[in-house]
Amino acid sequence: IGCAARCVQDLRDLAFARVNRDDVERSIAAHGSLEQALAAYDRTLVDYGVRHILERAAALRLPVNFNTGHYAGAFAEPLERISRNLADLEPLIREFRDTAFVLMHHAYPYGEAATTLAKSYPNCYIDQCWLWAMNPAAGSRYLKEFLAGCPWTKLFAFGGDYWYIEGSLGHLDLARQGVCVALAELVRDGLLDAG
């Protein structure tokens, strides 16, 4: 389910409007067929489909992942849209209360806002996948801020998010170092008990 949402997100913003079945049928008819509507990337169909996925995920008790942060590659950083990702998702998180939303990459570079959503919504979680490879200093900072204000059970401190095992192993090493730094600083600052 996360993969479907991620593929959709790569093409557009994360604001998915309420769409009824009649709107979908009109869209398909306007394009001539479902295949042509999908090929044209009809927003009505995508909005309807994502909302359907969110409903099914709740029924099946499966989490839904959304890439809320940094994009890979040179000349591929739609920062204006990325800055709105969390605000676009918040109404869905509120509406689909039985669906677990996982915000991938800790919404880098908007980690504080992602932590705020995870703190405010019981169905919102943070996954720091790929964050440690992008910016280990931000990973430690986000982790430290998260643990100071949110339940640790709402955080995935590591996820490889790679196509090949070597990248995941290197990322795991970075994550271990970053987690140690964050925990040591929390203990040093008296925000976490070392015992």
Tab-separated table of C-alpha atoms in Angstrom:
chain	number	residue	atom	x	y	z
A	1	ILE	CA	0.000	0.000	0.000
A	2	GLY	CA	2.863	2.345	0.808
A	3	CYS	CA	4.316	1.791	-2.638
A	4	ALA	CA	1.075	2.847	-4.354
A	5	ALA	CA	0.839	6.010	-2.288
A	6	ARG	CA	4.522	6.745	-2.916
A	7	CYS	CA	4.181	6.358	-6.683
A	8	VAL	CA	1.207	8.704	-6.698
A	9	GLN	CA	3.018	11.220	-4.525
A	10	ASP	CA	5.935	11.433	-6.939
A	11	LEU	CA	3.606	12.949	-9.527
A	12	ARG	CA	1.626	15.462	-7.476
A	13	ASP	CA	0.807	16.996	-4.101
A	14	LEU	CA	-0.623	15.025	-1.185
A	15	ALA	CA	-4.039	16.716	-1.040
A	16	PHE	CA	-6.597	14.054	-1.972
A	17	ALA	CA	-10.117	15.422	-2.382
A	18	ARG	CA	-13.346	13.581	-1.602
A	19	VAL	CA	-14.625	12.107	-4.840
A	20	ASN	CA	-17.810	10.112	-5.329
A	21	ARG	CA	-18.384	7.199	-7.669
A	22	ASP	CA	-20.369	9.363	-10.141
A	23	ASP	CA	-17.366	11.683	-10.546
A	24	VAL	CA	-15.158	8.685	-11.276
A	25	GLU	CA	-17.569	7.339	-13.883
A	26	ARG	CA	-17.763	10.766	-15.570
A	27	SER	CA	-13.963	10.961	-15.680
A	28	ILE	CA	-13.668	7.528	-17.232
A	29	ALA	CA	-16.343	8.381	-19.808
A	30	ALA	CA	-14.603	11.662	-20.668
A	31	HIS	CA	-11.365	9.781	-21.415
A	32	GLY	CA	-13.091	6.949	-23.247
A	33	SER	CA	-11.879	4.131	-20.994
A	34	LEU	CA	-10.399	3.432	-17.574
A	35	GLU	CA	-7.028	2.691	-19.166
A	36	GLN	CA	-6.984	6.037	-20.985
A	37	ALA	CA	-8.044	7.885	-17.840
A	38	LEU	CA	-5.232	6.212	-15.899
A	39	ALA	CA	-2.734	6.936	-18.678
A	40	ALA	CA	-3.770	10.605	-18.587
A	41	TYR	CA	-3.250	10.601	-14.817
A	42	ASP	CA	-6.764	11.822	-14.084
A	43	ARG	CA	-6.681	13.468	-10.649
A	44	THR	CA	-10.268	12.402	-9.908
A	45	LEU	CA	-9.337	8.732	-10.254
A	46	VAL	CA	-6.203	9.130	-8.156
A	47	ASP	CA	-8.053	10.971	-5.376
A	48	TYR	CA	-10.731	8.282	-5.337
A	49	GLY	CA	-8.135	5.496	-5.437
A	50	VAL	CA	-5.981	6.848	-2.618
A	51	ARG	CA	-9.013	7.329	-0.376
A	52	HIS	CA	-10.094	3.776	-1.180
A	53	ILE	CA	-6.606	2.528	-0.262
A	54	LEU	CA	-6.822	4.396	3.061
A	55	GLU	CA	-10.180	2.764	3.833
A	56	ARG	CA	-8.935	-0.707	2.913
A	57	ALA	CA	-5.743	-0.226	4.909
A	58	ALA	CA	-7.815	0.536	8.000
A	59	ALA	CA	-9.982	-2.541	7.427
A	60	LEU	CA	-6.904	-4.732	6.964
A	61	ARG	CA	-4.994	-3.016	9.781
A	62	LEU	CA	-2.122	-2.130	7.446
A	63	PRO	CA	-0.080	1.078	7.652
A	64	VAL	CA	0.148	3.475	4.709
A	65	ASN	CA	3.510	5.104	3.980
A	66	PHE	CA	3.845	8.550	2.456
A	67	ASN	CA	7.097	10.037	1.200
A	68	THR	CA	6.840	13.398	2.913
A	69	GLY	CA	10.341	14.714	2.463
A	70	HIS	CA	13.473	14.879	0.359
A	71	TYR	CA	13.617	13.417	-3.158
A	72	ALA	CA	16.543	11.522	-4.613
A	73	GLY	CA	18.504	12.811	-7.554
A	74	ALA	CA	19.914	16.031	-8.879
A	75	PHE	CA	17.494	18.709	-10.077
A	76	ALA	CA	14.592	16.776	-8.544
A	77	GLU	CA	13.659	18.690	-5.399
A	78	PRO	CA	10.205	20.311	-5.694
A	79	LEU	CA	10.733	22.208	-2.438
A	80	GLU	CA	7.580	24.312	-2.663
A	81	ARG	CA	5.436	21.176	-2.885
A	82	ILE	CA	7.476	19.299	-0.271
A	83	SER	CA	6.931	22.196	2.131
A	84	ARG	CA	3.155	21.595	1.833
A	85	ASN	CA	3.183	17.794	2.120
A	86	LEU	CA	2.414	17.648	5.834
A	87	ALA	CA	-0.291	20.314	5.668
A	88	ASP	CA	-1.846	18.442	2.720
A	89	LEU	CA	-1.822	15.141	4.622
A	90	GLU	CA	-3.119	16.469	7.946
A	91	PRO	CA	-6.816	16.516	6.904
A	92	LEU	CA	-6.528	12.887	5.770
A	93	ILE	CA	-4.818	11.858	9.001
A	94	ARG	CA	-7.668	13.502	10.889
A	95	GLU	CA	-10.390	11.998	8.686
A	96	PHE	CA	-9.065	8.422	8.484
A	97	ARG	CA	-8.569	7.873	12.199
A	98	ASP	CA	-8.421	4.085	11.905
A	99	THR	CA	-5.645	4.205	9.299
A	100	ALA	CA	-2.024	4.262	10.429
A	101	PHE	CA	-0.086	6.941	8.502
A	102	VAL	CA	3.698	6.569	8.353
A	103	LEU	CA	5.621	9.713	7.387
A	104	MET	CA	8.753	8.524	5.634
A	105	HIS	CA	12.141	10.226	5.886
A	106	HIS	CA	10.856	12.131	8.961
A	107	ALA	CA	9.657	14.672	6.366
A	108	TYR	CA	13.182	16.044	5.973
A	109	PRO	CA	13.764	19.004	6.003
A	110	TYR	CA	10.478	19.533	7.901
A	111	GLY	CA	11.079	17.150	10.798
A	112	GLU	CA	9.700	19.394	13.526
A	113	ALA	CA	6.321	19.621	11.773
A	114	ALA	CA	6.257	15.827	11.280
A	115	THR	CA	6.971	15.343	14.985
A	116	THR	CA	4.089	17.705	15.766
A	117	LEU	CA	1.704	15.589	13.683
A	118	ALA	CA	2.895	12.371	15.338
A	119	LYS	CA	2.394	13.944	18.764
A	120	SER	CA	-1.071	15.278	17.941
A	121	TYR	CA	-2.554	12.308	16.069
A	122	PRO	CA	-2.602	8.791	17.544
A	123	ASN	CA	-2.662	7.285	14.026
A	124	CYS	CA	0.459	9.109	12.789
A	125	TYR	CA	3.962	7.592	12.947
A	126	ILE	CA	7.450	8.616	11.827
A	127	ASP	CA	9.880	6.492	9.817
A	128	GLN	CA	13.437	7.793	9.665
A	129	CYS	CA	14.273	5.611	6.676
A	130	TRP	CA	16.892	7.173	4.446
A	131	LEU	CA	17.234	10.188	6.774
A	132	TRP	CA	20.506	8.960	8.261
A	133	ALA	CA	22.076	8.708	4.807
A	134	MET	CA	20.773	12.139	3.732
A	135	ASN	CA	21.785	14.047	6.848
A	136	PRO	CA	22.948	12.197	9.981
A	137	ALA	CA	23.058	15.420	12.012
A	138	ALA	CA	19.398	16.116	11.221
A	139	GLY	CA	18.583	12.484	12.025
A	140	SER	CA	20.038	12.826	15.524
A	141	ARG	CA	18.393	16.201	16.055
A	142	TYR	CA	14.972	14.981	14.879
A	143	LEU	CA	15.279	11.823	16.986
A	144	LYS	CA	16.225	13.809	20.059
A	145	GLU	CA	13.325	16.237	19.603
A	146	PHE	CA	10.919	13.388	18.889
A	147	LEU	CA	11.863	11.421	22.009
A	148	ALA	CA	11.607	14.542	24.151
A	149	GLY	CA	7.965	15.013	23.180
A	150	CYS	CA	6.441	11.843	21.712
A	151	PRO	CA	6.078	8.175	22.658
A	152	TRP	CA	8.984	6.146	21.325
A	153	THR	CA	6.463	3.557	20.068
A	154	LYS	CA	5.498	5.967	17.265
A	155	LEU	CA	8.961	6.042	15.708
A	156	PHE	CA	10.871	3.764	13.357
A	157	ALA	CA	14.443	4.946	13.864
A	158	PHE	CA	15.789	2.925	10.952
A	159	GLY	CA	14.597	1.663	7.624
A	160	GLY	CA	16.922	0.832	4.766
A	161	ASP	CA	14.756	2.139	1.901
A	162	TYR	CA	17.331	0.896	-0.623
A	163	TRP	CA	17.199	-1.341	-3.671
A	164	TYR	CA	20.412	-3.133	-2.686
A	165	ILE	CA	21.622	-4.626	0.610
A	166	GLU	CA	24.951	-2.756	0.786
A	167	GLY	CA	23.161	0.589	0.990
A	168	SER	CA	20.981	-0.694	3.825
A	169	LEU	CA	23.994	-1.970	5.777
A	170	GLY	CA	25.845	1.329	5.463
A	171	HIS	CA	22.688	3.199	6.399
A	172	LEU	CA	22.237	0.951	9.450
A	173	ASP	CA	25.736	1.885	10.633
A	174	LEU	CA	24.932	5.595	10.261
A	175	ALA	CA	21.618	5.103	12.091
A	176	ARG	CA	23.280	3.296	15.021
A	177	GLN	CA	25.785	6.110	15.413
A	178	GLY	CA	23.073	8.770	15.171
A	179	VAL	CA	20.778	7.026	17.658
A	180	CYS	CA	23.689	6.757	20.130
A	181	VAL	CA	24.435	10.466	19.755
A	182	ALA	CA	20.788	11.439	20.301
A	183	LEU	CA	20.330	9.167	23.333
A	184	ALA	CA	23.623	10.318	24.910
A	185	GLU	CA	22.594	13.961	24.521
A	186	LEU	CA	19.150	13.290	26.038
A	187	VAL	CA	20.801	11.596	29.038
A	188	ARG	CA	23.348	14.406	29.344
A	189	ASP	CA	20.575	17.013	29.285
A	190	GLY	CA	18.554	15.139	31.926
A	191	LEU	CA	15.661	14.418	29.563
A	192	LEU	CA	16.245	10.662	29.634
A	193	ASP	CA	17.228	8.368	32.469
A	194	ALA	CA	20.317	6.278	31.721
A	195	GLY	CA	19.057	3.494	33.995
